Structures are given as structure tokens and as C-alpha cells.
JSON list of C-alpha atoms in Angstrom, two decimals:
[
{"chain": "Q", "resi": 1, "resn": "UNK", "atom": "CA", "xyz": [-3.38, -16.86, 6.02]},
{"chain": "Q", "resi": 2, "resn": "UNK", "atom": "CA", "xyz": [-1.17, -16.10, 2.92]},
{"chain": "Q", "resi": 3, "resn": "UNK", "atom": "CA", "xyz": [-4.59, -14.95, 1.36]},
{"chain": "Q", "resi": 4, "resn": "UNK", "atom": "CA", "xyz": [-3.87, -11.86, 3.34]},
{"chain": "Q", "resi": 5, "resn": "UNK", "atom": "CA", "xyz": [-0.14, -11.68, 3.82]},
{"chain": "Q", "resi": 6, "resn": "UNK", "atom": "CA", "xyz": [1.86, -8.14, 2.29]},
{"chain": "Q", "resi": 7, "resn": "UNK", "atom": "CA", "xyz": [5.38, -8.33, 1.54]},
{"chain": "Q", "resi": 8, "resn": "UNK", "atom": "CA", "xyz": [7.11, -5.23, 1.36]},
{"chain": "Q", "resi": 9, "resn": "UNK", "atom": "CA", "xyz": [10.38, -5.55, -0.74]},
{"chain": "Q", "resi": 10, "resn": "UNK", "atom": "CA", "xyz": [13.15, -4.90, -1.61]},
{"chain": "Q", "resi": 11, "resn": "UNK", "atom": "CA", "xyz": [14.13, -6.63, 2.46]},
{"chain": "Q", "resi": 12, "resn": "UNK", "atom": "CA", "xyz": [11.36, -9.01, 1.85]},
{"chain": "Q", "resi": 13, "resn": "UNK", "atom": "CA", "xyz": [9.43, -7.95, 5.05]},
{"chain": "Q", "resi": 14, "resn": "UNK", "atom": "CA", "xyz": [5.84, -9.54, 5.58]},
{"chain": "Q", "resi": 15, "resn": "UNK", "atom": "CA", "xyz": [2.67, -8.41, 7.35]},
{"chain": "Q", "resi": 16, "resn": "UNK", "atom": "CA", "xyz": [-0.68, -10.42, 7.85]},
{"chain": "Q", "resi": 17, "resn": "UNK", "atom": "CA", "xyz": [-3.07, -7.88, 6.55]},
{"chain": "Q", "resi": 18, "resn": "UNK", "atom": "CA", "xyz": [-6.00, -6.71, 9.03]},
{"chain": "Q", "resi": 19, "resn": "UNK", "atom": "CA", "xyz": [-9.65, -5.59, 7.81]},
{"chain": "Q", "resi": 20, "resn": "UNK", "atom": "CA", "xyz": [-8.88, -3.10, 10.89]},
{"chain": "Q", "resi": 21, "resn": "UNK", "atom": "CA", "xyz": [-5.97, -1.57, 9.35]},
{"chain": "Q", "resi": 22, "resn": "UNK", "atom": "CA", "xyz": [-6.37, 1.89, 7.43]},
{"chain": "Q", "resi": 23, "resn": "UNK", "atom": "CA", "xyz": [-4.34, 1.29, 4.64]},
{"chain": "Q", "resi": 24, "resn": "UNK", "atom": "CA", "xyz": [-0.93, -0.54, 3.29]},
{"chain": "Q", "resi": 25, "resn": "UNK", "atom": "CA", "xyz": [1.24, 2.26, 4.30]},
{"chain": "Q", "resi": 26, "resn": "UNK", "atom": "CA", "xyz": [-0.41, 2.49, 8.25]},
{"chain": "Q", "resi": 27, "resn": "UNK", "atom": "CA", "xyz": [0.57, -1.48, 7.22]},
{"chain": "Q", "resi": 28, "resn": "UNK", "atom": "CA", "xyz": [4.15, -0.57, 6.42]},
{"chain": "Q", "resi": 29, "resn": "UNK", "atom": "CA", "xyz": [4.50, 1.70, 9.08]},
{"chain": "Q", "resi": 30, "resn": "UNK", "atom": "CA", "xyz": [2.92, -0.93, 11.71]},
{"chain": "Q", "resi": 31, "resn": "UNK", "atom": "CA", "xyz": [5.89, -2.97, 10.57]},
{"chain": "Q", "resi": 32, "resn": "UNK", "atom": "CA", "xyz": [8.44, -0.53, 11.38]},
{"chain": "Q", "resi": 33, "resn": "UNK", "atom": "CA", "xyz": [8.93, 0.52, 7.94]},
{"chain": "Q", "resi": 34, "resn": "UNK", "atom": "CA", "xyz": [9.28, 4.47, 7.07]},
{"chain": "Q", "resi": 35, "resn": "UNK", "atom": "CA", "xyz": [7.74, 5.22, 3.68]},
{"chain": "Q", "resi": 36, "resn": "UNK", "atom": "CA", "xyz": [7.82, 8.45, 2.03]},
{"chain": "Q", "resi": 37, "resn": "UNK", "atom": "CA", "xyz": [3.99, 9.82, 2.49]},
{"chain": "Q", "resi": 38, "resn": "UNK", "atom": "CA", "xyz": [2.62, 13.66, 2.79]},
{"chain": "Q", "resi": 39, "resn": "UNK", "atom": "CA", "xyz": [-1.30, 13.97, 2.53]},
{"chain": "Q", "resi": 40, "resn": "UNK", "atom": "CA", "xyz": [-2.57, 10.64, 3.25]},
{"chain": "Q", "resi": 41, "resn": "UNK", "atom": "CA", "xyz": [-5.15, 10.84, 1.00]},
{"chain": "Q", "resi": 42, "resn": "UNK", "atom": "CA", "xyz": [-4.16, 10.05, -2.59]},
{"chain": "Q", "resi": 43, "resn": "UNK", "atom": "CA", "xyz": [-3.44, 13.75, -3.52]},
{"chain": "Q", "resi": 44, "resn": "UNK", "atom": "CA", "xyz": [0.55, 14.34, -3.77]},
{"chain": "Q", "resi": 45, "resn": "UNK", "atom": "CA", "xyz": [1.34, 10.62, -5.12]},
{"chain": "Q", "resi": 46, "resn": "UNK", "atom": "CA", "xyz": [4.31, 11.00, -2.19]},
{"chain": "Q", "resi": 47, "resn": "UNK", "atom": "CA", "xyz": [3.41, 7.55, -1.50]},
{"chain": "Q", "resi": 48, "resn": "UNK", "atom": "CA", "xyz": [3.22, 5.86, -4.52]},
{"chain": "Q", "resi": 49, "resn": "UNK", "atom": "CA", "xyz": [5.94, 2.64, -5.04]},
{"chain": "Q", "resi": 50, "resn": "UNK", "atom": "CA", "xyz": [5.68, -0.22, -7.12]},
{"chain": "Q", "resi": 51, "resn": "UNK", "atom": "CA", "xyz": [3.33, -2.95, -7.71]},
{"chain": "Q", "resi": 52, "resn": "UNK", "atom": "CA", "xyz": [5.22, -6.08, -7.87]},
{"chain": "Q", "resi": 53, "resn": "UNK", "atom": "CA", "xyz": [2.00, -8.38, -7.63]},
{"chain": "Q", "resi": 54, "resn": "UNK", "atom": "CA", "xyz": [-1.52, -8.42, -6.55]},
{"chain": "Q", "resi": 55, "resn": "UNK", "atom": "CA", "xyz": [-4.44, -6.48, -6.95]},
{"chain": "Q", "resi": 56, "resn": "UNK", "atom": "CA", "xyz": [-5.19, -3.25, -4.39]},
{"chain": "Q", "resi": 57, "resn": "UNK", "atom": "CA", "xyz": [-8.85, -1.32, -3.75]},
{"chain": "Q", "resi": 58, "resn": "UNK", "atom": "CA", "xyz": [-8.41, 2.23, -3.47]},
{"chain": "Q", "resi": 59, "resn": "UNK", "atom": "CA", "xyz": [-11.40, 3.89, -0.35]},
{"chain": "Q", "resi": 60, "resn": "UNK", "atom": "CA", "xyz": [-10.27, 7.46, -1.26]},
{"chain": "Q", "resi": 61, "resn": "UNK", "atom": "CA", "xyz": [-10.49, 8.03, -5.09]},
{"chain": "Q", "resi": 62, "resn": "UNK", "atom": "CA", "xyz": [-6.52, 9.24, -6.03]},
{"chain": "Q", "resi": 63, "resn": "UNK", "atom": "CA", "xyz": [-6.86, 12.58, -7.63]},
{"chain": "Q", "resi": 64, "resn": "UNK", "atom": "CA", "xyz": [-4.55, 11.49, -10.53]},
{"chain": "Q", "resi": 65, "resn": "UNK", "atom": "CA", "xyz": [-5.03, 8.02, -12.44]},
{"chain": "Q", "resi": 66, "resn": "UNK", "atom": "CA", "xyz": [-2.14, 5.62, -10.72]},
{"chain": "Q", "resi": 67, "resn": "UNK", "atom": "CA", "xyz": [-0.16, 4.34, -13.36]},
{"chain": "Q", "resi": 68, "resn": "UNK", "atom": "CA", "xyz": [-0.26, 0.70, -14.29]},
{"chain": "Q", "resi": 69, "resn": "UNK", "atom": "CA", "xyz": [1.92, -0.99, -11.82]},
{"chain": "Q", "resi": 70, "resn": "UNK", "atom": "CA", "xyz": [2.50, 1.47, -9.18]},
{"chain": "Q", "resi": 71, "resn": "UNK", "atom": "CA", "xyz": [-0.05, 1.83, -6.35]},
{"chain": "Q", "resi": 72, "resn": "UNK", "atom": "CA", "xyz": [-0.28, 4.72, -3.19]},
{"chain": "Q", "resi": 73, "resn": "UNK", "atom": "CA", "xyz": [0.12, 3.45, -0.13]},
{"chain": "Q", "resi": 74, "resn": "UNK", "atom": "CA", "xyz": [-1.97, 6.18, 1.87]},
{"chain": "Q", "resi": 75, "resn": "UNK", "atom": "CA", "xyz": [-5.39, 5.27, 0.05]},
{"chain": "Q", "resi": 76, "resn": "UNK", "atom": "CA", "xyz": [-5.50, 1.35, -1.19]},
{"chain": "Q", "resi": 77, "resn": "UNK", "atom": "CA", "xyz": [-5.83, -2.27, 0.44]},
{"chain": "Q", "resi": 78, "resn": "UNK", "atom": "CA", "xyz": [-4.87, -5.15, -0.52]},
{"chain": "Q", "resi": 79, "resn": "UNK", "atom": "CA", "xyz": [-7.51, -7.28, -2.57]},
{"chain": "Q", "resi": 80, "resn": "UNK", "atom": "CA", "xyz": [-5.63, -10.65, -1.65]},
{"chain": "Q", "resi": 81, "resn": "UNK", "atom": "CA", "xyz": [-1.77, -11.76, -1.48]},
{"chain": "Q", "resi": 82, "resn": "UNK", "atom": "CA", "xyz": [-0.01, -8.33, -2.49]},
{"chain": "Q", "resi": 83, "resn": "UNK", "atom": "CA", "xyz": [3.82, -7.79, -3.14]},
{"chain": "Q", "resi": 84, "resn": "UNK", "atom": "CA", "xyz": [4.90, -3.40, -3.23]},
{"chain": "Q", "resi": 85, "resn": "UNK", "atom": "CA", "xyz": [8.52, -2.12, -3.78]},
{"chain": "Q", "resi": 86, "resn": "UNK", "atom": "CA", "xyz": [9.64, 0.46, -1.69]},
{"chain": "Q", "resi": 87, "resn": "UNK", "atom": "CA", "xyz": [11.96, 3.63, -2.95]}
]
């Protein structure tokens, strides 16, 4: 379902997304990628990489507005096809 599907660049790798699935970094990390994280809760920005496309929902509230095209991993979910850069 491409509806769902997360590519994680810059190696291109794609995940089907999961309702199941915390977030898009337990996503990354799922697909045996290693992203830079600390509090796992939208706190530190640690996490945060760019938005290349799509549209995320954050469940924890990030304590700091996320600039326009970056997102954090630890606290959002994709709302359809999503593309994020990695550091």
C-alpha cells in the first residue's frame, strides 16, 4: 500500500507503515536504521531530520514548535506516503 509506505533517504530505504508502530523513528529503527534520538518524547529535538514530503501527526505535543520542513522522529506518524532525510 504506497498510501502507507516511508522512505527514509538519503539510501532510499522503504518501510510499509503499521497503525501498531510507535512512531517513525521505532519505524527507522525496525528497519535497521540508527537515528540520532535521546528522550523519545519531543523534548531535546535529538531526533529531528528533514521533511522531504508528506504530512506527519505528532501524539506527544514537541515542547518547541518544529520548524517548517523538519519533523522528530520520536513523537510523529505519518499522515499518508511520507519521505524524511536522515543526518
Amino acid at each position: 500500500d504506497a498510501a502507507q509506505t516511508v522512505t527514509f533517504l538519503p539510501d532510499g530505504r522503504q518501510a510499509q507503515w503499521h497503525e501498531d508502530c510507535p512512531s517513525l523513528l521505532d519505524l527507522a529503527e525496525a528497519t535497521g536504521l540508527s537515528p540520532d534520538f535521546n528522550c523519545r518524547a519531543g523534548l531535546c529535538n535529538t531526533c529531528m531530520c528533514t521533511l522531504v514530503s508528506g504530512e506527519v501527526d505528532y501524539f506527544e505535543e514537541p515542547l518547541d514548535p518544529v520548524p517548517e520542513g523538519k519533523v522528530l522522529l520520536c513523537c510523529s506518524r505519518p499522515r499518508g506516503p511520507v519521505a524524511v532525510e536522515l543526518p
